[in-house]
Amino acid sequence: MGSGGSTGKEAGPLKTLLRQQTQTALEHREFPFFTLTSFPPGFLVHVGGVVSARSVKLLDRIHNPDEPETRDAWWEEIRQEIKSHAKALGCHAVVGYSESTSICEEVCILSASGTAAILNPRYMREGCLEIGITDHRFEDPSPPSCGFCHIPYDELNMPFPAQLTYCYHCRRQKVPDVLFTTIDLPQEAAVTGKGCLIQARLCRLKKKAQGEVNATAISNLLPFMEYELHTQLMNKLKLRSMNALFGLHIQISVGENMLLGLATATGVYLSALPAPGGFQIAGKTSGDLSNEHHILTIQKRINDTIAKNKELYQINPPELIEEVVGSPIPESRQRSRLFRSHSESSDELSELDLSHGKKDAFVLEIDDTDAVEDIHSLLTDAPTPTGFYSCNTEIMPGIYNWTSGVQMFTSVRVFRLSNANLTNQGLNKIFTDLCENLLKSFYFKLRSMIPCCLCNLNFTVAVPEEELIQVAVTAVAMTFDKDQTQEKPADKPITKGCGETEEQLQFPLELCADSSSANIQQSSKSSGLPESNIVSSRAASVDYGSFADRCSTWLELLRLKAHTIRRGSVKTSRRTQSLAHSVSSLERSSPLPEGRSRSLRSNRSFGGSSVAVVKMTPLSFLPGTRIIKYLGIINMFFIRETTSLREEGGVSGFLHSFIAEVFSMVRAHVAALGGNALVSYSMKECMLMENPNKNQAQCLINVSGDAVICVRETDQEPVSSTTNVGQTCTSGTDGAT
């Protein structure tokens, strides 16, 4: 196994022996896979790249559906293939591993992916994490900021053709020119500028079929879909002048007459990797002046876009003389051709080299509609508005001064295809516009939080019915201080949780009055009472009945408003006016400062009392807080059915109210456990089925997360109801039918 040559002179034999022992120990395990995506500094020695496997199966071939043997055998094949891919890259483990399925009728697509890696032997020994146990003989002399970028495979027997260069950070080991991973960016990584969301979208039509014929058609489409998604990712990565992808998630969803592919990742410029090359647009036929003018126009647009992206993401790497080593690429292959019309030819396949990254290495040849589609997908991504950043990882690379402003949101959009004669290009445009419009709606609704970053963007696509495309998105908007310097802190990483003593867990979730709380604080200042007495006084004045009253009042107000809207009446009932007056009075009594959006309020009050709302976030932490206790996992399924779809506002109104109820029930469950926050929230399933002719709809939602108790970093008590950390979650549900 090649380790990139990163061994010291004295500890070389010992370290080699220890690595061999670590590899042997991991190989003795059936599957050395880690589903974690973030690790302590130094845990990852080398990262090889993404490994993935897919398989198409027929569910009717399972003779006994109640027994899991057949399904276990299918997953065994997938995992063995992943393990063999990692071994081919010279790695003994897979990190950021995930498995998924997509089912339509009797056809099932099994997918698995992860990142091949070599792990630090020091972490794999028993007792290695105990305080005080350090063995410097096994320390890697490579700098931690670039060590994981060094290739783990032998440069003389590379598993694929690649262009290698010496590391731009340490100038000692070899690195590839591009790196794809499914994990979050390591804390110790050296990054230039900021990251950004990169997304590849693809739709492919297929004929309706049954059984084995359908499975064969899907199997034939999958390799080309993955290739085209990879091509889009590479092109968009270079268009943004970046050289690495983190948090890569590729989803393939199957329907009766189409396949959807969505690849989402966060692009980053790693300082250790070489700068990416540009693009050169070329036409297949020369001499046509109009065609040459069109090509020059496209070339200028691409060059201008690259320059704007460099300025937007602050990518200004130092100029270094590049030393090319490793597997040389013949002169005839110095410019790789990236056009799909000839990709099926065996003669042309030998010329493809997706890893090459020299100047003007990518030649996009415009020769047919597929090549034009490549250019269109490259240039039609709407630019991110000023003040916004987006990523699908927990933390945006390049931003470190986060504030306590957090807003989680979930949005579901359903699109019904009306044209029966759609082509692949037309379907691609519809799917791309659907995803782009979702992102634009987020930017518009969250414009009051500027500057902010949309983190942990999780897209889920599905084809619930023949003419429906469904996209569900869950993310969190986090604010940061643009005035502070954007430099990586040396000693203070983001706190994701820590252990505390039992004495600090004595304060339950509190429901207290604003006025009494303020009076207690004022009296404590004047009388000098200790803080423990203040907490006891607040706990004694809890009004648990106000929470149920508030919920019932809000639900009644929503029903009355919906009834008024359905009738089309301009008049408002006396009951609605009184409820609205109560709501407006409570809004005016909000403790939040002026200028903060109403959607960001972390508490609601009713009848003069304030209720601490359970914070919800898809992140594993809340900025500015410490997790002092984990109360267990929350995994809940909800099913809702309606026979009055039009009266409830159509699919949009039905989904919006259902998701809002799901949030309320999840919060109530966390509060019942004594928690004040739910972290690592995810909507694993959102299955919608509708029948407009019968005015019916059904929806299944599965959500999960970790119930926790968190405190502010400066306090020892749970987060109070007047903080601005992790505001209430809102549901932005859109339906297009």
XYZ file of C-alpha atoms in Angstrom:
737
model
C 0.000 0.000 0.000
C 1.407 3.330 -1.013
C 1.179 5.990 1.661
C 2.449 8.976 -0.288
C 5.929 8.665 1.151
C 5.142 10.699 4.280
C 7.384 8.803 6.715
C 10.090 10.194 8.928
C 13.644 8.932 8.834
C 13.749 7.660 12.414
C 10.187 6.512 12.910
C 9.736 5.224 9.355
C 9.961 1.456 10.052
C 7.937 1.732 13.264
C 5.249 3.815 11.641
C 5.048 1.559 8.614
C 4.651 -1.433 10.904
C 1.946 0.317 12.920
C 0.051 1.272 9.777
C 0.200 -2.297 8.564
C -1.181 -3.454 11.896
C -3.958 -0.849 11.675
C -4.790 -1.945 8.143
C -4.858 -5.577 9.215
C -7.087 -4.782 12.187
C -9.536 -2.896 9.959
C -9.499 -5.623 7.321
C -10.475 -8.135 9.977
C -13.662 -6.166 10.385
C -16.222 -7.098 7.790
C -16.867 -3.533 6.673
C -14.564 -0.775 8.021
C -17.118 1.931 7.218
C -17.729 5.124 9.195
C -20.967 7.065 8.715
C -19.439 10.102 10.456
C -18.666 13.131 8.295
C -16.526 15.192 10.692
C -13.511 13.990 12.650
C -10.997 15.314 15.171
C -7.869 16.950 13.732
C -5.319 14.399 12.572
C -7.794 11.501 12.338
C -7.647 11.447 8.526
C -4.110 10.751 7.292
C -4.938 10.580 3.568
C -8.131 10.864 1.525
C -8.351 8.916 -1.725
C -11.644 10.167 -3.165
C -15.272 9.157 -3.544
C -16.203 5.489 -3.963
C -19.731 4.503 -4.942
C -21.765 1.540 -6.127
C -25.288 1.117 -7.479
C -27.421 -1.893 -8.243
C -30.881 -2.360 -9.791
C -32.999 -5.110 -8.267
C -36.500 -6.500 -8.740
C -38.506 -6.708 -5.532
C -40.773 -9.429 -6.901
C -37.753 -11.753 -6.974
C -37.858 -11.918 -3.164
C -39.579 -15.225 -2.505
C -40.342 -14.487 1.137
C -40.776 -10.735 1.733
C -40.928 -11.227 5.506
C -37.419 -12.669 5.665
C -34.440 -10.300 5.275
C -31.951 -12.789 3.829
C -32.366 -11.678 0.201
C -32.166 -7.985 1.016
C -29.135 -8.576 3.251
C -27.420 -10.401 0.391
C -28.068 -7.455 -1.922
C -26.522 -4.968 0.503
C -23.635 -7.380 1.108
C -22.763 -7.166 -2.602
C -22.898 -3.368 -2.561
C -20.680 -3.101 0.524
C -18.142 -5.568 -0.811
C -17.887 -3.495 -3.986
C -17.350 -0.308 -1.939
C -14.644 -2.067 0.069
C -12.865 -3.242 -3.082
C -12.969 0.273 -4.574
C -11.390 1.704 -1.431
C -8.669 -0.949 -1.508
C -7.942 -0.084 -5.149
C -7.274 3.486 -4.003
C -4.788 2.224 -1.412
C -7.127 2.935 1.518
C -8.255 0.668 4.348
C -11.422 2.509 5.479
C -14.428 4.402 4.134
C -15.677 7.560 5.885
C -18.819 9.596 5.240
C -20.562 6.375 4.206
C -24.271 6.370 3.361
C -26.817 4.073 1.756
C -30.084 4.912 0.025
C -32.839 3.355 -2.073
C -35.278 4.516 -4.722
C -38.317 2.340 -5.423
C -40.891 2.523 -8.183
C -43.336 -0.353 -8.439
C -41.205 -3.527 -8.395
C -37.881 -1.870 -9.371
C -35.456 -0.796 -6.650
C -32.173 1.101 -7.056
C -29.695 0.421 -4.244
C -27.025 3.105 -3.837
C -24.035 3.441 -1.532
C -21.217 5.981 -1.431
C -18.401 7.141 0.796
C -14.872 8.494 0.838
C -11.882 6.156 0.795
C -9.361 7.157 3.460
C -6.375 6.090 5.539
C -6.928 6.642 9.252
C -4.401 7.700 11.842
C -3.099 4.571 13.633
C -2.862 6.501 16.890
C -6.652 6.818 17.009
C -7.211 3.150 16.236
C -5.315 1.808 19.237
C -7.071 1.064 22.517
C -6.635 3.823 25.038
C -5.180 6.156 22.445
C -7.581 8.966 23.328
C -6.762 8.976 27.016
C -5.265 12.213 28.254
C -1.520 12.150 28.530
C -0.901 9.237 26.173
C 1.074 10.551 23.232
C 3.677 8.789 21.177
C 5.556 11.226 18.967
C 7.322 8.402 17.171
C 4.198 7.834 15.127
C 3.399 11.466 14.366
C 3.154 12.266 10.675
C 5.722 14.900 9.686
C 3.341 16.244 7.010
C 1.623 19.497 7.997
C -1.929 18.762 9.217
C -3.354 21.453 6.936
C -2.444 19.515 3.801
C -1.645 15.950 4.887
C -5.103 14.580 4.101
C -4.799 15.872 0.508
C -1.731 13.735 -0.227
C -2.457 10.747 -2.415
C -2.728 7.384 -0.601
C -2.090 5.262 -3.707
C 1.144 4.432 -5.454
C 1.899 6.957 -8.184
C 3.440 4.248 -10.371
C 0.296 2.086 -10.248
C -2.499 4.616 -10.118
C -6.028 3.195 -10.384
C -6.951 5.857 -12.946
C -5.073 8.361 -15.132
C -4.405 11.572 -13.245
C -2.139 14.569 -13.266
C -0.165 14.824 -10.027
C 1.739 17.804 -8.684
C 3.762 18.477 -5.578
C 1.684 19.825 -2.713
C 1.403 23.608 -2.949
C 1.564 23.863 0.836
C 4.468 21.644 1.926
C 6.086 21.018 -1.510
C 7.070 17.523 -0.358
C 4.265 15.075 -1.187
C 2.067 14.608 -4.216
C -1.515 15.748 -4.565
C -4.159 15.354 -7.294
C -5.475 18.359 -9.155
C -9.063 17.820 -7.948
C -10.550 16.091 -4.900
C -14.117 14.823 -4.387
C -15.283 13.746 -0.901
C -18.535 12.980 0.926
C -17.307 14.382 4.273
C -17.252 17.857 5.763
C -14.164 19.988 5.328
C -11.605 19.002 8.014
C -11.017 21.684 10.635
C -7.296 21.784 9.966
C -7.618 22.222 6.175
C -6.006 25.300 4.608
C -8.610 27.058 2.450
C -8.345 30.088 0.180
C -11.441 32.281 0.059
C -14.966 31.040 0.730
C -16.900 28.006 -0.446
C -20.167 27.800 -2.367
C -22.969 25.415 -3.233
C -22.475 23.451 -6.446
C -25.364 21.448 -7.840
C -25.722 19.250 -10.926
C -29.211 18.375 -12.134
C -30.275 15.863 -14.758
C -33.502 14.287 -16.062
C -33.776 11.421 -18.478
C -36.938 10.018 -20.008
C -37.468 6.294 -20.308
C -40.168 4.123 -21.803
C -42.805 2.621 -19.598
C -42.080 -1.028 -19.001
C -42.558 -3.766 -16.456
C -40.358 -6.277 -14.693
C -36.987 -7.198 -16.082
C -37.340 -5.027 -19.197
C -37.784 -1.956 -16.996
C -34.843 -2.915 -14.773
C -32.609 -3.404 -17.819
C -33.532 0.017 -19.234
C -32.705 1.682 -15.916
C -29.406 -0.196 -15.638
C -28.415 0.992 -19.105
C -29.188 4.628 -18.239
C -27.440 4.807 -14.858
C -23.766 4.849 -16.005
C -24.386 7.673 -18.492
C -26.362 9.673 -15.919
C -23.522 9.409 -13.403
C -21.020 10.426 -16.071
C -23.076 13.475 -17.065
C -23.584 14.499 -13.430
C -19.837 14.193 -12.897
C -19.195 16.289 -15.998
C -21.501 19.038 -14.735
C -19.823 19.032 -11.321
C -16.358 19.294 -12.857
C -17.397 22.112 -15.187
C -19.164 24.131 -12.482
C -16.262 23.582 -10.095
C -13.827 25.036 -12.617
C -16.226 27.857 -13.469
C -15.959 28.936 -9.828
C -12.156 28.572 -9.835
C -12.247 25.848 -7.160
C -10.531 22.479 -6.928
C -12.332 20.351 -4.307
C -15.845 19.197 -3.425
C -16.972 18.337 0.109
C -20.256 16.887 1.294
C -20.975 15.336 -2.119
C -24.383 13.675 -2.210
C -25.707 12.114 -5.430
C -29.339 11.064 -5.510
C -30.950 9.036 -8.271
C -34.757 8.872 -8.136
C -36.755 6.569 -10.399
C -40.257 7.106 -11.724
C -42.502 5.329 -14.176
C -41.306 7.264 -17.211
C -38.228 9.221 -16.045
C -35.063 9.191 -13.965
C -34.002 12.205 -11.897
C -30.407 12.808 -10.870
C -29.326 15.472 -8.361
C -25.751 15.947 -7.167
C -25.130 18.514 -4.413
C -21.780 19.489 -2.881
C -19.819 22.412 -1.474
C -17.003 23.717 -3.644
C -13.777 24.838 -1.972
C -10.370 26.071 -3.075
C -7.830 23.979 -1.148
C -4.519 25.789 -0.895
C -2.601 22.514 -1.208
C -4.069 21.655 -4.619
C -3.140 23.332 -7.924
C -5.301 26.053 -9.411
C -7.930 24.758 -11.831
C -7.647 25.376 -15.535
C -10.106 27.350 -17.600
C -12.385 26.486 -20.499
C -11.922 26.729 -24.223
C -14.976 26.609 -26.454
C -14.479 25.115 -29.880
C -16.708 24.397 -32.865
C -16.586 21.191 -34.828
C -16.721 22.964 -38.191
C -14.617 25.996 -39.026
C -15.182 28.735 -41.597
C -18.716 29.669 -40.527
C -18.448 33.298 -39.398
C -21.778 33.334 -37.522
C -20.828 30.158 -35.676
C -17.388 31.541 -34.787
C -18.964 34.755 -33.496
C -21.347 32.682 -31.339
C -18.411 30.681 -29.944
C -16.465 33.864 -29.139
C -19.501 35.267 -27.325
C -19.834 32.129 -25.186
C -16.093 32.129 -24.493
C -16.269 35.741 -23.301
C -19.228 34.963 -21.029
C -17.344 32.084 -19.439
C -14.195 34.148 -18.903
C -16.223 36.979 -17.351
C -18.045 34.520 -15.075
C -14.768 33.008 -13.859
C -13.372 36.473 -13.075
C -16.541 37.466 -11.183
C -16.506 34.226 -9.182
C -12.894 34.766 -8.161
C -13.798 38.177 -6.815
C -17.035 36.992 -5.194
C -15.457 34.066 -3.334
C -12.175 35.911 -2.661
C -10.011 33.310 -4.387
C -6.567 34.846 -4.801
C -4.003 32.052 -4.437
C -0.309 32.901 -4.603
C 1.354 32.186 -7.910
C 3.654 29.144 -7.779
C 5.644 27.325 -10.408
C 3.834 24.078 -11.010
C 5.922 20.915 -11.091
C 4.092 18.093 -12.785
C 4.968 14.599 -11.605
C 3.423 11.169 -11.694
C 1.640 9.658 -14.644
C 2.319 11.909 -17.635
C -0.444 12.557 -20.105
C 0.495 12.267 -23.787
C 0.588 15.471 -25.802
C -2.425 14.398 -27.822
C -4.436 14.240 -24.579
C -3.311 17.546 -23.073
C -6.684 19.005 -23.951
C -9.465 16.718 -22.832
C -12.656 16.751 -24.809
C -15.837 16.996 -22.781
C -18.748 16.483 -25.087
C -21.346 13.804 -24.689
C -22.220 13.062 -28.283
C -19.046 10.999 -28.809
C -18.757 9.608 -25.270
C -20.283 6.272 -26.275
C -17.556 5.589 -28.834
C -14.740 3.350 -27.620
C -12.240 5.304 -29.724
C -13.106 8.565 -27.983
C -13.235 7.129 -24.483
C -9.478 6.710 -24.403
C -9.087 10.481 -24.783
C -11.211 11.349 -21.754
C -9.305 12.479 -18.702
C -11.628 14.164 -16.238
C -8.892 14.755 -13.679
C -6.612 16.897 -15.820
C -6.535 20.505 -14.629
C -3.979 22.487 -16.647
C -4.690 25.846 -18.224
C -7.460 25.637 -20.836
C -7.551 21.896 -20.216
C -11.267 21.604 -20.871
C -12.348 21.973 -24.479
C -16.129 22.015 -24.825
C -16.859 21.269 -28.442
C -20.252 22.496 -29.667
C -21.367 19.894 -32.156
C -24.960 18.929 -31.272
C -27.846 19.626 -28.899
C -26.255 17.640 -26.061
C -23.150 19.819 -26.146
C -25.307 22.952 -26.202
C -27.098 21.539 -23.147
C -23.720 21.257 -21.396
C -23.043 24.938 -22.057
C -26.569 25.895 -20.997
C -26.308 24.041 -17.674
C -22.952 25.706 -17.101
C -24.080 29.288 -17.617
C -27.711 29.332 -16.460
C -27.109 28.999 -12.703
C -28.404 32.197 -11.153
C -25.730 34.093 -9.218
C -26.111 34.262 -5.455
C -27.408 37.684 -4.299
C -24.988 39.979 -2.508
C -24.761 39.135 1.186
C -25.784 35.480 0.777
C -23.659 32.341 0.765
C -24.825 28.741 0.581
C -23.367 25.284 1.223
C -24.568 21.777 2.034
C -22.017 21.236 4.816
C -22.532 22.218 8.441
C -20.126 25.142 8.296
C -19.363 27.350 5.329
C -15.625 27.164 4.561
C -13.987 30.560 4.960
C -16.514 32.010 7.445
C -15.654 31.753 11.142
C -17.317 34.672 12.977
C -20.849 33.291 13.339
C -23.427 35.119 15.429
C -26.362 33.656 17.353
C -28.932 34.380 14.619
C -30.227 31.019 13.370
C -33.356 30.255 11.327
C -34.281 26.749 10.207
C -36.731 26.229 7.360
C -38.279 23.445 5.326
C -39.815 23.860 1.898
C -41.589 21.350 -0.323
C -42.428 22.131 -3.918
C -44.490 19.893 -6.199
C -44.589 20.444 -9.952
C -47.064 18.777 -12.287
C -45.896 18.143 -15.849
C -48.568 19.270 -18.284
C -46.872 18.641 -21.639
C -47.065 15.024 -22.709
C -44.449 15.464 -25.489
C -41.504 16.526 -23.355
C -37.937 15.920 -24.482
C -34.874 15.355 -22.322
C -33.818 18.974 -22.835
C -37.258 20.318 -21.906
C -37.447 18.115 -18.815
C -33.956 19.216 -17.785
C -34.977 22.866 -18.026
C -38.087 22.277 -15.899
C -36.113 20.465 -13.207
C -33.329 23.063 -13.203
C -35.802 25.947 -12.982
C -37.597 24.193 -10.125
C -34.415 23.952 -8.047
C -33.244 27.451 -8.976
C -36.591 29.023 -8.089
C -36.504 27.292 -4.703
C -33.124 28.839 -3.945
C -34.307 32.252 -5.157
C -37.343 32.061 -2.888
C -35.044 31.355 0.091
C -32.899 34.373 -0.709
C -35.975 36.580 -0.981
C -37.668 35.394 2.221
C -34.457 35.602 4.266
C -33.249 38.934 2.912
C -33.690 40.587 6.337
C -30.921 38.344 7.736
C -28.191 39.641 5.392
C -25.324 38.917 5.740
C -26.120 35.243 6.201
C -25.270 31.795 4.908
C -27.624 28.928 4.083
C -25.895 25.933 5.662
C -26.628 22.211 5.514
C -28.840 22.537 2.430
C -30.402 19.098 2.036
C -32.274 18.499 -1.230
C -34.501 15.449 -1.650
C -36.069 14.698 -5.038
C -38.807 12.193 -5.783
C -41.252 11.189 -8.499
C -44.331 10.295 -6.424
C -46.575 9.903 -9.470
C -46.193 9.729 -13.220
C -46.549 13.480 -13.892
C -45.251 14.883 -10.591
C -41.784 16.072 -9.564
C -41.302 16.770 -5.869
C -38.360 18.635 -4.327
C -38.032 18.974 -0.542
C -35.373 21.210 1.024
C -34.302 21.566 4.652
C -31.619 24.058 5.666
C -30.645 26.618 8.276
C -29.825 30.291 7.758
C -26.945 31.485 9.954
C -25.846 35.094 10.327
C -22.243 36.223 10.662
C -20.447 39.457 11.430
C -19.138 40.886 8.166
C -17.193 43.620 9.959
C -14.919 41.210 11.815
C -11.866 39.798 10.117
C -12.523 36.526 8.327
C -9.514 34.680 9.650
C -9.535 31.178 10.999
C -9.262 31.175 14.819
C -6.183 29.366 16.030
C -7.345 27.939 19.335
C -11.131 28.306 19.504
C -13.006 25.845 17.303
C -16.781 25.880 17.155
C -18.152 24.227 20.272
C -20.443 21.353 19.378
C -21.012 20.011 22.874
C -19.280 19.198 26.095
C -19.853 17.292 29.292
C -21.044 18.951 32.472
C -21.684 17.871 36.054
C -25.079 16.708 37.228
C -25.520 19.840 39.367
C -25.856 21.893 36.176
C -28.784 19.817 34.913
C -31.247 20.767 37.644
C -33.070 23.512 35.721
C -36.021 22.257 33.611
C -37.555 23.941 30.581
C -39.343 26.998 31.932
C -42.558 28.797 31.034
C -42.441 32.175 32.761
C -44.058 35.585 32.513
C -42.075 38.405 30.917
C -43.112 40.931 33.526
C -42.374 38.688 36.494
C -39.036 37.720 34.980
C -38.109 41.358 34.449
C -39.234 42.288 37.943
C -37.180 39.472 39.441
C -34.118 40.577 37.523
C -34.595 44.194 38.610
C -35.165 43.217 42.241
C -32.155 40.934 42.170
C -29.987 43.777 40.960
C -31.207 46.066 43.715
C -31.166 43.489 46.505
C -28.102 41.543 45.410
C -29.777 38.133 45.464
C -27.726 35.213 44.104
C -28.620 33.797 40.688
C -29.819 30.480 42.119
C -32.575 32.310 43.993
C -33.600 34.049 40.795
C -33.938 30.728 38.989
C -35.950 29.240 41.845
C -38.310 32.227 41.819
C -38.814 31.911 38.074
C -39.433 28.187 38.318
C -42.098 28.788 40.968
C -44.057 31.107 38.667
C -44.430 28.675 35.775
C -47.814 28.642 34.049
C -48.023 25.374 32.171
C -51.594 25.941 31.044
C -50.679 28.914 28.875
C -48.824 26.715 26.404
C -51.921 24.659 25.522
C -54.070 27.804 25.426
C -51.633 29.501 23.080
C -51.503 26.514 20.704
C -55.307 26.131 20.586
C -55.764 29.861 20.006
C -53.302 29.945 17.126
C -54.866 26.870 15.500
C -58.357 28.361 15.828
C -57.179 31.619 14.288
C -55.621 29.772 11.346
C -58.835 27.787 10.779
C -60.961 30.933 10.831
C -58.609 32.694 8.425
C -58.629 29.704 6.054
C -62.453 29.565 6.245
C -62.698 33.268 5.412
C -60.318 32.887 2.476
C -62.252 29.884 1.115
C -65.553 31.795 1.225
C -63.923 34.775 -0.481
C -65.470 37.111 2.047
C -63.908 40.480 2.797
C -65.634 40.734 6.150
C -63.885 39.430 9.221
C -65.830 37.784 12.026
C -65.859 39.268 15.504
C -64.123 36.164 16.859
C -61.346 36.476 14.269
C -60.885 40.153 15.093
C -60.517 39.430 18.792
C -58.047 36.638 18.167
C -56.049 38.773 15.753
C -56.018 41.594 18.317
C -54.586 39.211 20.904
C -51.968 38.015 18.444
C -50.969 41.542 17.424
C -50.689 42.612 21.041
C -48.446 39.695 21.812
C -46.321 40.499 18.746
C -45.857 44.070 19.973
C -44.720 42.783 23.344
C -41.929 40.716 21.784
C -38.595 41.158 23.577
C -36.634 41.156 20.312
C -34.934 44.408 19.259
C -36.344 46.650 16.556
C -35.457 45.803 12.975
C -35.427 42.043 13.482
C -37.825 40.178 11.236
C -40.949 38.700 12.797
C -40.069 35.333 11.351
C -36.953 35.278 13.492
C -38.723 35.517 16.835
C -37.771 32.745 19.191
C -40.814 33.024 21.450
C -44.489 33.716 21.341
C -46.506 35.161 24.180
C -50.168 34.968 25.011
C -52.050 36.571 27.862
C -48.954 38.292 29.198
C -46.887 35.092 29.434
C -43.887 33.967 27.415
C -43.165 30.408 26.296
C -39.646 29.248 25.574
C -39.806 27.689 22.114
C -37.746 24.571 21.507
C -34.975 25.424 19.052
C -34.681 23.173 15.978
C -31.700 22.962 13.661
C -30.283 20.468 11.144
C -26.796 21.237 12.508
C -25.206 19.189 15.276
C -24.833 22.333 17.403
C -26.286 25.783 18.034
C -23.903 28.733 17.632
C -23.050 30.405 20.908
C -24.318 27.513 23.043
C -22.985 24.361 24.667
C -24.819 21.049 24.744
C -24.715 19.757 28.310
C -26.937 16.695 27.949
C -28.311 14.457 25.208
C -31.823 13.181 25.990
C -32.151 10.647 23.187
C -33.098 10.376 19.540
C -36.433 11.564 18.197
C -37.756 9.487 15.284
C -41.393 10.127 14.435
C -43.723 9.208 11.566
C -46.762 11.302 10.690
C -49.545 10.514 8.222
C -52.147 13.059 7.195
C -55.070 12.606 4.800
C -57.648 15.056 3.542
C -60.818 14.763 1.485
C -61.195 18.538 1.133
C -57.986 19.450 -0.672
C -59.346 22.508 -2.505
C -60.924 23.933 0.654
C -57.586 23.692 2.481
C -55.776 25.753 -0.132
C -54.726 22.996 -2.508
C -51.506 21.036 -2.195
C -49.632 24.109 -0.961
C -51.989 24.819 1.936
C -52.294 21.154 2.861
C -48.526 20.618 2.979
C -47.840 23.892 4.755
C -50.266 23.193 7.608
C -49.091 19.584 7.897
C -45.407 20.502 8.171
C -46.242 23.228 10.707
C -48.084 20.641 12.799
C -45.134 18.257 12.514
C -42.816 20.951 13.847
C -45.182 21.658 16.738
C -45.470 17.984 17.705
C -41.718 17.462 17.531
C -41.139 20.505 19.734
C -43.734 19.276 22.207
C -42.046 15.877 22.353
C -38.649 17.451 23.053
C -40.168 19.680 25.727
C -41.811 16.651 27.343
C -38.363 15.062 27.648
C -37.084 18.183 29.385
C -35.047 19.466 26.461
C -34.856 22.932 24.967
C -33.410 22.151 21.527
C -33.444 19.557 18.759
C -30.188 19.204 16.825
C -29.317 17.117 13.741
C -32.895 17.479 12.513
C -33.660 15.801 9.207
C -36.762 15.056 7.179
C -35.978 11.572 5.954
C -39.211 11.028 4.093
C -41.891 13.245 2.614
C -44.211 11.174 0.442
C -47.136 13.036 -1.129
C -49.934 11.490 -3.178
C -52.854 13.475 -4.515
C -56.009 12.900 -6.534
C -57.321 16.310 -7.654
C -60.390 14.781 -9.316
C -61.536 13.324 -5.988
C -60.326 16.323 -3.970
C -58.077 14.032 -1.913
C -54.440 13.974 -0.816
C -52.280 11.906 1.520
C -48.840 12.659 2.918
C -46.323 10.681 4.980
C -43.499 12.499 6.783
C -40.653 10.948 8.774
C -38.468 13.274 10.851
C -35.644 12.598 13.275
C -33.155 14.441 15.466
C -31.469 14.538 18.867
C -33.223 16.095 21.857
C -30.702 18.050 23.936
C -30.335 20.542 26.745
C -28.114 23.451 25.779
C -26.858 26.509 27.612
C -25.203 29.688 26.479
C -21.431 29.528 26.481
C -21.310 32.183 29.215
C -24.147 30.762 31.331
C -24.715 27.645 33.383
C -28.493 27.508 32.930
C -30.567 26.397 29.927
C -31.105 28.993 27.207
C -33.797 31.404 28.358
C -36.848 32.356 26.372
C -35.537 35.838 25.555
C -32.432 34.769 23.637
C -32.121 35.129 19.907
C -30.363 31.793 19.407
C -32.042 29.320 17.097
C -35.303 31.096 16.413
C -38.511 29.323 15.680
C -38.603 27.214 12.573
C -40.843 28.208 9.730
C -42.215 26.136 6.938
C -42.007 27.559 3.465
C -44.115 25.111 1.513
C -44.906 25.837 -2.081
C -47.075 23.820 -4.398
C -47.355 24.236 -8.149
C -50.039 22.199 -9.828
